[in-house]
Amino acid sequence: MRGNVWVFAEEPLEESLKLVAEARTLADSMKVEVDVLAFDLKEEPEVFGRYGANKVFTCRLEEGENIFRNPIYAETVSRLAKTRKPALILFPSTPNGEDVAARVAAKLDSGFISNCLEIFFENGVLKARKPVYEDKAHAVMAWTGCETAIATMRTSLLELKESRTGRPKMVRVEPAKVDVGVRFAGRIKADPKLVDVSEADVVIGVGRGVSPESMKLVEDLAEALKASIGGTRAALDKGLIPYERQIGISGKKIAPKLYVACGISGSPYHTLGIKNARFTIAINLDKSAPIVKTADLTLIGDVQTCIPAILKKLGGRRYG
Ligand SMILES: Cc1cc2nc3c(=O)[nH]c(=O)nc-3n(C[C@H](O)[C@H](O)[C@H](O)COP(=O)(O)OP(=O)(O)OC[C@H]3O[C@@H](n4cnc5c(N)ncnc54)[C@H](O)[C@@H]3O)c2cc1C
């Protein structure tokens, strides 16, 4: 009998719920169930039921234990997997997800495919599609000869879809006793401006319509919105952004909650990279620019006057 599809959940929960919904579709095609590993989550684990979970394994480490938890999670998941034999354990493609997944794969001596865009079941074989060559091509890979497949998956492109109404079965699991050997010594907050544009919740895009002098305004807006700065090929050519911040067909594909396009015309080469942005605001002098048709909201005007006006609304003292 084939094993179930497991999902390792982490906070923020919305991303893990998308993963559970994706696992549900896969499990249906395999005619198996979806089990969620809900370790140390603040939310009530029942919520996973709505997105397709049949069972939730909960596990809670002592409050205030100032330790690096991933080795404990990995050992706990591996022990559970050795007895329950899931067909696949799916982790979010996040720093923690990748870390725990790699440890579990090593402990189970399993095949591990990271950063998957899609996982599917074809002719009795589990396969995954993943980007290669910096997203310029996709490879399809298949797991062979391992009882439990291990994968990490990008959640930014997945849909959050509810599928069931039933309450999942709850199973409490004791955390494994592991000598971790390291502990957290402290936390340093990341500067949102330095976050990769493909991972940021808010992105400001700059184009040819932004002058080098206006970049200070863009940086102030980025600070106010906790945004990462990217831009067009033209902005790259003008030296406003480095290559790794170019967005578009030959740059990064982004999926932020908010994209603010400043002085960008909306060439298809650029808009292909922003099609998964949830809400786009364009600032442009020209009301016939193509971006005006695709943006959710447009400010017709000069970036040099529109950005200070936004900052004033946001309460920036210098712009009051
Ligand atoms: C093979 C190939 C691959 C490419 N890959 C990419 C890619 O990955 N990403 C990418 O972005 N491009 C890419 N391009 C280039 C693309 O075709 C466009 O040339 C580019 O996106 C245009 O950038 P832009 O919108 O900044 O500049 P423009 O098209 O020149 O637009 C500037 C806009 O700014 C507005 N504007 C001017 N001054 C102001 C102001 N003061 N205030 C407000 N608005 C103002 C103008 O009205 C105009 O709409 C590629 C091209 C090719 C051929």
CSV table of C-alpha atoms and ligand atoms in Angstrom, one decimal:
chain,number,residue,atom,x,y,z
A,1,MET,CA,0.0,0.0,0.0
A,2,ARG,CA,1.2,3.5,-0.9
A,3,GLY,CA,2.1,5.9,2.0
A,4,ASN,CA,0.5,9.3,2.6
A,5,VAL,CA,1.6,12.8,1.6
A,6,TRP,CA,3.0,14.7,4.5
A,7,VAL,CA,3.4,18.4,4.8
A,8,PHE,CA,5.8,20.1,7.3
A,9,ALA,CA,4.1,23.3,8.3
A,10,GLU,CA,5.7,26.5,9.6
A,11,GLU,CA,4.7,30.0,10.3
A,12,PRO,CA,3.5,32.3,8.6
A,13,LEU,CA,0.7,29.8,8.3
A,14,GLU,CA,-0.7,31.1,5.0
A,15,GLU,CA,2.2,29.7,3.0
A,16,SER,CA,1.9,26.3,4.7
A,17,LEU,CA,-1.8,26.2,4.1
A,18,LYS,CA,-1.1,26.7,0.4
A,19,LEU,CA,1.3,23.7,0.6
A,20,VAL,CA,-1.4,21.6,2.3
A,21,ALA,CA,-3.9,22.5,-0.4
A,22,GLU,CA,-1.3,21.5,-3.1
A,23,ALA,CA,-0.6,18.3,-1.2
A,24,ARG,CA,-4.4,17.5,-1.2
A,25,THR,CA,-4.5,17.7,-5.0
A,26,LEU,CA,-1.5,15.4,-5.3
A,27,ALA,CA,-2.8,13.0,-2.6
A,28,ASP,CA,-6.1,12.7,-4.5
A,29,SER,CA,-4.3,11.7,-7.7
A,30,MET,CA,-2.4,9.0,-5.6
A,31,LYS,CA,-5.5,8.0,-3.7
A,32,VAL,CA,-3.8,8.5,-0.4
A,33,GLU,CA,-4.3,10.9,2.6
A,34,VAL,CA,-2.7,14.2,3.6
A,35,ASP,CA,-1.0,14.4,7.0
A,36,VAL,CA,0.4,17.6,8.5
A,37,LEU,CA,3.4,17.9,10.8
A,38,ALA,CA,2.4,20.9,13.0
A,39,PHE,CA,5.4,21.5,15.3
A,40,ASP,CA,5.4,24.4,17.7
A,41,LEU,CA,2.7,26.4,15.8
A,42,LYS,CA,0.8,29.2,17.6
A,43,GLU,CA,-2.4,28.6,15.6
A,44,GLU,CA,-4.9,25.9,16.3
A,45,PRO,CA,-3.9,22.9,14.1
A,46,GLU,CA,-7.6,22.2,13.2
A,47,VAL,CA,-7.3,24.9,10.5
A,48,PHE,CA,-5.4,22.5,8.3
A,49,GLY,CA,-8.5,20.4,7.9
A,50,ARG,CA,-10.2,23.1,5.7
A,51,TYR,CA,-7.3,22.9,3.3
A,52,GLY,CA,-7.2,19.1,2.9
A,53,ALA,CA,-5.5,17.6,5.9
A,54,ASN,CA,-6.9,14.2,7.1
A,55,LYS,CA,-4.5,14.0,10.1
A,56,VAL,CA,-2.3,16.5,12.0
A,57,PHE,CA,0.7,15.4,14.1
A,58,THR,CA,1.3,18.0,16.8
A,59,CYS,CA,4.5,18.3,18.7
A,60,ARG,CA,5.5,21.0,21.2
A,61,LEU,CA,8.9,21.7,22.7
A,62,GLU,CA,9.1,23.3,26.1
A,63,GLU,CA,8.3,27.1,26.0
A,64,GLY,CA,11.3,29.3,26.3
A,65,GLU,CA,13.8,26.5,25.3
A,66,ASN,CA,16.4,28.7,23.7
A,67,ILE,CA,17.7,26.2,21.3
A,68,PHE,CA,18.1,25.6,17.6
A,69,ARG,CA,15.1,23.4,17.0
A,70,ASN,CA,15.7,22.0,13.5
A,71,PRO,CA,17.8,19.0,14.5
A,72,ILE,CA,15.0,18.0,17.0
A,73,TYR,CA,12.3,18.5,14.3
A,74,ALA,CA,14.4,16.4,11.8
A,75,GLU,CA,14.9,13.5,14.3
A,76,THR,CA,11.3,13.5,15.3
A,77,VAL,CA,10.0,13.6,11.7
A,78,SER,CA,12.5,10.8,10.7
A,79,ARG,CA,11.5,8.5,13.5
A,80,LEU,CA,7.8,9.0,12.7
A,81,ALA,CA,8.5,8.4,9.0
A,82,LYS,CA,10.4,5.2,9.6
A,83,THR,CA,7.3,3.7,11.3
A,84,ARG,CA,4.5,5.4,9.2
A,85,LYS,CA,6.3,5.3,5.8
A,86,PRO,CA,4.9,8.3,4.0
A,87,ALA,CA,5.3,8.4,0.2
A,88,LEU,CA,6.4,12.0,0.3
A,89,ILE,CA,7.3,14.6,2.9
A,90,LEU,CA,6.8,18.1,1.5
A,91,PHE,CA,8.6,21.1,3.2
A,92,PRO,CA,8.3,24.8,2.3
A,93,SER,CA,11.2,26.1,0.3
A,94,THR,CA,12.3,28.5,3.1
A,95,PRO,CA,15.6,28.6,5.0
A,96,ASN,CA,14.2,26.4,7.8
A,97,GLY,CA,12.2,24.2,5.5
A,98,GLU,CA,15.4,23.5,3.4
A,99,ASP,CA,17.4,22.8,6.6
A,100,VAL,CA,15.0,20.3,8.1
A,101,ALA,CA,14.3,18.6,4.7
A,102,ALA,CA,18.0,18.0,4.1
A,103,ARG,CA,18.5,16.6,7.6
A,104,VAL,CA,15.4,14.3,7.2
A,105,ALA,CA,16.6,13.1,3.7
A,106,ALA,CA,20.0,12.2,5.1
A,107,LYS,CA,18.5,10.4,8.1
A,108,LEU,CA,16.1,8.4,5.9
A,109,ASP,CA,18.7,7.9,3.0
A,110,SER,CA,16.0,9.3,0.7
A,111,GLY,CA,16.0,11.2,-2.6
A,112,PHE,CA,15.7,15.0,-2.0
A,113,ILE,CA,14.5,17.4,-4.7
A,114,SER,CA,14.6,21.1,-3.6
A,115,ASN,CA,12.8,24.2,-4.7
A,116,CYS,CA,10.1,22.4,-6.7
A,117,LEU,CA,7.5,24.3,-8.7
A,118,GLU,CA,5.2,21.3,-9.1
A,119,ILE,CA,5.0,17.7,-7.9
A,120,PHE,CA,2.9,15.2,-9.8
A,121,PHE,CA,2.2,11.4,-9.9
A,122,GLU,CA,2.6,9.9,-13.4
A,123,ASN,CA,2.4,6.2,-14.2
A,124,GLY,CA,2.9,5.2,-10.6
A,125,VAL,CA,6.0,7.4,-10.2
A,126,LEU,CA,6.3,10.7,-8.2
A,127,LYS,CA,7.9,13.4,-10.3
A,128,ALA,CA,8.8,17.1,-9.7
A,129,ARG,CA,9.4,20.1,-11.9
A,130,LYS,CA,12.0,22.5,-10.7
A,131,PRO,CA,13.8,25.6,-12.1
A,132,VAL,CA,17.4,25.2,-13.3
A,133,TYR,CA,20.0,27.6,-14.8
A,134,GLU,CA,18.8,30.5,-12.7
A,135,ASP,CA,15.1,29.9,-13.7
A,136,LYS,CA,15.9,30.0,-17.4
A,137,ALA,CA,14.8,26.3,-17.9
A,138,HIS,CA,12.8,23.7,-16.0
A,139,ALA,CA,13.9,20.2,-15.3
A,140,VAL,CA,11.5,17.3,-14.6
A,141,MET,CA,13.0,14.8,-12.1
A,142,ALA,CA,11.6,11.5,-10.8
A,143,TRP,CA,12.2,9.8,-7.4
A,144,THR,CA,13.4,6.2,-7.8
A,145,GLY,CA,14.2,3.5,-5.4
A,146,CYS,CA,13.3,5.3,-2.1
A,147,GLU,CA,10.4,4.6,0.1
A,148,THR,CA,9.9,8.2,1.2
A,149,ALA,CA,10.5,11.0,-1.3
A,150,ILE,CA,11.6,14.4,0.2
A,151,ALA,CA,10.9,17.7,-1.4
A,152,THR,CA,10.9,21.4,-0.8
A,153,MET,CA,8.4,23.6,-2.7
A,154,ARG,CA,8.1,27.3,-3.5
A,155,THR,CA,4.8,28.5,-2.1
A,156,SER,CA,4.6,32.0,-3.6
A,157,LEU,CA,3.0,30.7,-6.8
A,158,LEU,CA,0.6,28.3,-5.1
A,159,GLU,CA,-3.1,29.0,-4.6
A,160,LEU,CA,-4.7,29.1,-1.1
A,161,LYS,CA,-7.8,26.9,-1.8
A,162,GLU,CA,-10.1,25.3,0.8
A,163,SER,CA,-11.2,21.8,0.0
A,164,ARG,CA,-12.8,20.1,3.0
A,165,THR,CA,-15.0,20.7,6.0
A,166,GLY,CA,-14.1,17.7,8.2
A,167,ARG,CA,-12.0,18.0,11.4
A,168,PRO,CA,-8.6,16.4,11.0
A,169,LYS,CA,-7.6,13.6,13.3
A,170,MET,CA,-5.1,14.9,15.9
A,171,VAL,CA,-2.1,12.8,16.9
A,172,ARG,CA,0.3,14.1,19.6
A,173,VAL,CA,4.0,13.3,19.1
A,174,GLU,CA,6.7,13.5,21.7
A,175,PRO,CA,9.8,15.5,20.5
A,176,ALA,CA,12.9,13.4,20.1
A,177,LYS,CA,15.7,13.9,22.6
A,178,VAL,CA,18.6,15.3,20.7
A,179,ASP,CA,21.8,16.9,21.9
A,180,VAL,CA,21.6,19.9,19.5
A,181,GLY,CA,25.1,21.3,20.3
A,182,VAL,CA,24.3,24.9,19.3
A,183,ARG,CA,21.9,27.6,20.7
A,184,PHE,CA,20.5,30.9,19.4
A,185,ALA,CA,22.8,33.7,20.6
A,186,GLY,CA,20.6,36.5,19.3
A,187,ARG,CA,18.6,37.9,16.4
A,188,ILE,CA,19.5,40.7,14.0
A,189,LYS,CA,16.6,42.1,11.9
A,190,ALA,CA,17.1,41.9,8.2
A,191,ASP,CA,17.0,45.1,6.2
A,192,PRO,CA,14.0,44.8,3.9
A,193,LYS,CA,15.8,46.8,1.2
A,194,LEU,CA,18.3,44.0,0.9
A,195,VAL,CA,15.8,41.2,0.7
A,196,ASP,CA,15.8,39.4,-2.7
A,197,VAL,CA,13.0,40.9,-4.9
A,198,SER,CA,11.6,37.4,-5.6
A,199,GLU,CA,11.1,36.9,-1.8
A,200,ALA,CA,9.9,40.3,-0.8
A,201,ASP,CA,6.3,41.1,0.2
A,202,VAL,CA,6.5,44.7,-1.1
A,203,VAL,CA,8.7,45.6,-4.1
A,204,ILE,CA,9.3,49.0,-5.7
A,205,GLY,CA,10.3,48.8,-9.3
A,206,VAL,CA,12.3,51.7,-10.9
A,207,GLY,CA,12.4,52.4,-14.6
A,208,ARG,CA,13.9,54.8,-17.1
A,209,GLY,CA,11.5,57.5,-15.7
A,210,VAL,CA,13.4,57.6,-12.4
A,211,SER,CA,16.5,59.8,-12.4
A,212,PRO,CA,19.6,59.0,-10.2
A,213,GLU,CA,18.6,62.1,-8.1
A,214,SER,CA,15.1,60.6,-7.5
A,215,MET,CA,16.5,57.3,-6.2
A,216,LYS,CA,16.7,59.0,-2.7
A,217,LEU,CA,12.9,59.4,-2.8
A,218,VAL,CA,12.5,55.7,-3.9
A,219,GLU,CA,14.8,54.6,-1.0
A,220,ASP,CA,12.6,56.7,1.4
A,221,LEU,CA,9.5,55.1,0.0
A,222,ALA,CA,11.1,51.6,0.3
A,223,GLU,CA,11.9,52.3,4.0
A,224,ALA,CA,8.4,53.5,4.7
A,225,LEU,CA,6.8,50.5,3.0
A,226,LYS,CA,9.5,48.0,4.2
A,227,ALA,CA,10.0,47.2,0.5
A,228,SER,CA,12.8,45.8,-1.6
A,229,ILE,CA,13.9,47.7,-4.7
A,230,GLY,CA,14.1,46.2,-8.2
A,231,GLY,CA,13.6,47.5,-11.7
A,232,THR,CA,13.7,47.3,-15.4
A,233,ARG,CA,16.4,46.5,-17.9
A,234,ALA,CA,16.5,50.3,-18.6
A,235,ALA,CA,17.1,51.0,-14.9
A,236,LEU,CA,19.9,48.4,-14.9
A,237,ASP,CA,21.4,50.1,-17.9
A,238,LYS,CA,21.2,53.5,-16.1
A,239,GLY,CA,23.1,52.0,-13.2
A,240,LEU,CA,20.1,52.5,-10.8
A,241,ILE,CA,20.0,48.8,-9.8
A,242,PRO,CA,22.4,45.8,-9.9
A,243,TYR,CA,21.7,42.9,-12.3
A,244,GLU,CA,20.3,40.6,-9.5
A,245,ARG,CA,17.5,43.2,-9.0
A,246,GLN,CA,16.3,43.3,-12.6
A,247,ILE,CA,12.7,42.1,-12.9
A,248,GLY,CA,11.3,40.5,-16.1
A,249,ILE,CA,11.8,37.8,-18.7
A,250,SER,CA,15.6,37.9,-18.4
A,251,GLY,CA,15.6,38.8,-14.7
A,252,LYS,CA,13.7,37.8,-11.6
A,253,LYS,CA,10.0,36.7,-11.5
A,254,ILE,CA,8.4,38.2,-8.5
A,255,ALA,CA,5.1,37.6,-6.5
A,256,PRO,CA,4.8,40.4,-3.9
A,257,LYS,CA,1.6,41.5,-2.2
A,258,LEU,CA,2.3,45.0,-3.5
A,259,TYR,CA,4.4,46.2,-6.5
A,260,VAL,CA,4.9,49.9,-7.1
A,261,ALA,CA,6.2,50.6,-10.6
A,262,CYS,CA,7.9,54.0,-10.8
A,263,GLY,CA,8.6,55.5,-14.2
A,264,ILE,CA,8.1,52.1,-15.9
A,265,SER,CA,6.3,51.9,-19.3
A,266,GLY,CA,5.2,48.2,-18.9
A,267,SER,CA,7.0,46.4,-21.7
A,268,PRO,CA,6.0,42.7,-21.9
A,269,TYR,CA,9.6,41.8,-21.2
A,270,HIS,CA,9.1,43.5,-17.8
A,271,THR,CA,5.5,42.6,-17.0
A,272,LEU,CA,6.1,38.9,-17.5
A,273,GLY,CA,8.1,39.1,-14.3
A,274,ILE,CA,5.4,40.8,-12.3
A,275,LYS,CA,2.3,38.9,-13.4
A,276,ASN,CA,2.0,37.2,-10.0
A,277,ALA,CA,2.1,40.5,-8.1
A,278,ARG,CA,-1.2,40.7,-6.1
A,279,PHE,CA,-1.6,44.5,-6.4
A,280,THR,CA,0.2,46.9,-8.7
A,281,ILE,CA,0.4,50.6,-8.4
A,282,ALA,CA,2.0,52.5,-11.4
A,283,ILE,CA,3.4,56.0,-11.2
A,284,ASN,CA,3.8,57.4,-14.8
A,285,LEU,CA,3.7,60.7,-16.6
A,286,ASP,CA,2.0,59.2,-19.6
A,287,LYS,CA,-1.6,57.9,-19.2
A,288,SER,CA,-1.2,55.9,-22.5
A,289,ALA,CA,1.7,53.9,-21.1
A,290,PRO,CA,0.9,50.1,-21.3
A,291,ILE,CA,1.4,49.7,-17.5
A,292,VAL,CA,-1.6,51.9,-16.9
A,293,LYS,CA,-3.8,49.1,-18.5
A,294,THR,CA,-2.4,46.3,-16.4
A,295,ALA,CA,-1.9,48.1,-13.0
A,296,ASP,CA,-4.6,48.0,-10.4
A,297,LEU,CA,-4.1,51.7,-9.6
A,298,THR,CA,-2.2,54.4,-11.5
A,299,LEU,CA,-1.0,57.8,-10.4
A,300,ILE,CA,-0.6,59.9,-13.5
A,301,GLY,CA,2.3,62.3,-12.6
A,302,ASP,CA,6.0,62.7,-12.0
A,303,VAL,CA,7.7,60.3,-9.6
A,304,GLN,CA,9.3,63.4,-8.1
A,305,THR,CA,6.0,64.8,-7.0
A,306,CYS,CA,4.0,61.5,-6.5
A,307,ILE,CA,6.5,59.8,-4.2
A,308,PRO,CA,6.7,62.8,-1.7
A,309,ALA,CA,2.8,62.9,-1.8
A,310,ILE,CA,2.6,59.2,-0.9
A,311,LEU,CA,5.3,59.7,1.9
A,312,LYS,CA,3.3,62.6,3.3
A,313,LYS,CA,0.2,60.4,3.4
A,314,LEU,CA,2.2,57.7,5.1
A,315,GLY,CA,3.2,60.2,7.8
A,316,GLY,CA,6.9,60.8,6.8
A,317,ARG,CA,7.8,63.9,8.9
A,318,ARG,CA,10.3,65.2,6.3
A,319,TYR,CA,7.5,65.3,3.7
A,320,GLY,CA,4.8,66.8,5.9
B,1,LIG,C1,15.4,39.9,-25.2
B,1,LIG,C2,15.1,41.0,-24.3
B,1,LIG,C3,14.9,40.7,-22.9
B,1,LIG,C4,14.5,41.8,-22.1
B,1,LIG,N1,14.4,41.5,-20.8
B,1,LIG,C5,13.9,42.5,-19.9
B,1,LIG,C6,13.7,42.2,-18.6
B,1,LIG,O1,13.9,41.1,-18.1
B,1,LIG,N2,13.2,43.2,-17.8
B,1,LIG,C7,12.9,44.4,-18.3
B,1,LIG,O2,12.5,45.3,-17.5
B,1,LIG,N3,13.2,44.7,-19.6
B,1,LIG,C8,13.7,43.8,-20.4
B,1,LIG,N4,13.9,44.1,-21.7
B,1,LIG,C9,13.8,45.5,-22.1
B,1,LIG,C10,12.3,45.9,-22.4
B,1,LIG,O3,12.0,45.6,-23.7
B,1,LIG,C11,12.1,47.4,-22.2
B,1,LIG,O4,13.0,48.1,-23.0
B,1,LIG,C12,12.3,47.9,-20.7
B,1,LIG,O5,11.5,47.1,-19.9
B,1,LIG,C13,11.8,49.3,-20.6
B,1,LIG,O6,12.1,49.8,-19.3
B,1,LIG,P1,11.4,51.1,-18.8
B,1,LIG,O7,9.9,50.8,-18.7
B,1,LIG,O8,12.1,51.4,-17.5
B,1,LIG,O9,11.7,52.2,-19.8
B,1,LIG,P2,10.8,52.9,-20.9
B,1,LIG,O10,10.1,51.9,-21.7
B,1,LIG,O11,11.6,54.0,-21.5
B,1,LIG,O12,9.7,53.6,-20.0
B,1,LIG,C14,9.9,54.7,-19.1
B,1,LIG,C15,8.6,55.2,-18.6
B,1,LIG,O13,8.8,56.2,-17.6
B,1,LIG,C16,7.8,57.2,-17.8
B,1,LIG,N5,8.4,58.4,-17.2
B,1,LIG,C17,9.4,59.1,-17.7
B,1,LIG,N6,9.8,60.1,-16.8
B,1,LIG,C18,8.9,60.0,-15.8
B,1,LIG,C19,8.8,60.7,-14.5
B,1,LIG,N7,9.6,61.7,-14.2
B,1,LIG,N8,7.8,60.3,-13.7
B,1,LIG,C20,7.0,59.3,-14.0
B,1,LIG,N9,7.1,58.6,-15.2
B,1,LIG,C21,8.0,58.9,-16.0
B,1,LIG,C22,7.6,57.3,-19.3
B,1,LIG,O14,6.3,57.8,-19.5
B,1,LIG,C23,7.7,55.8,-19.7
B,1,LIG,O15,6.4,55.2,-19.6
B,1,LIG,C24,14.3,43.1,-22.6
B,1,LIG,C25,14.4,43.3,-24.0
B,1,LIG,C26,14.8,42.3,-24.8
B,1,LIG,C27,14.9,42.6,-26.3
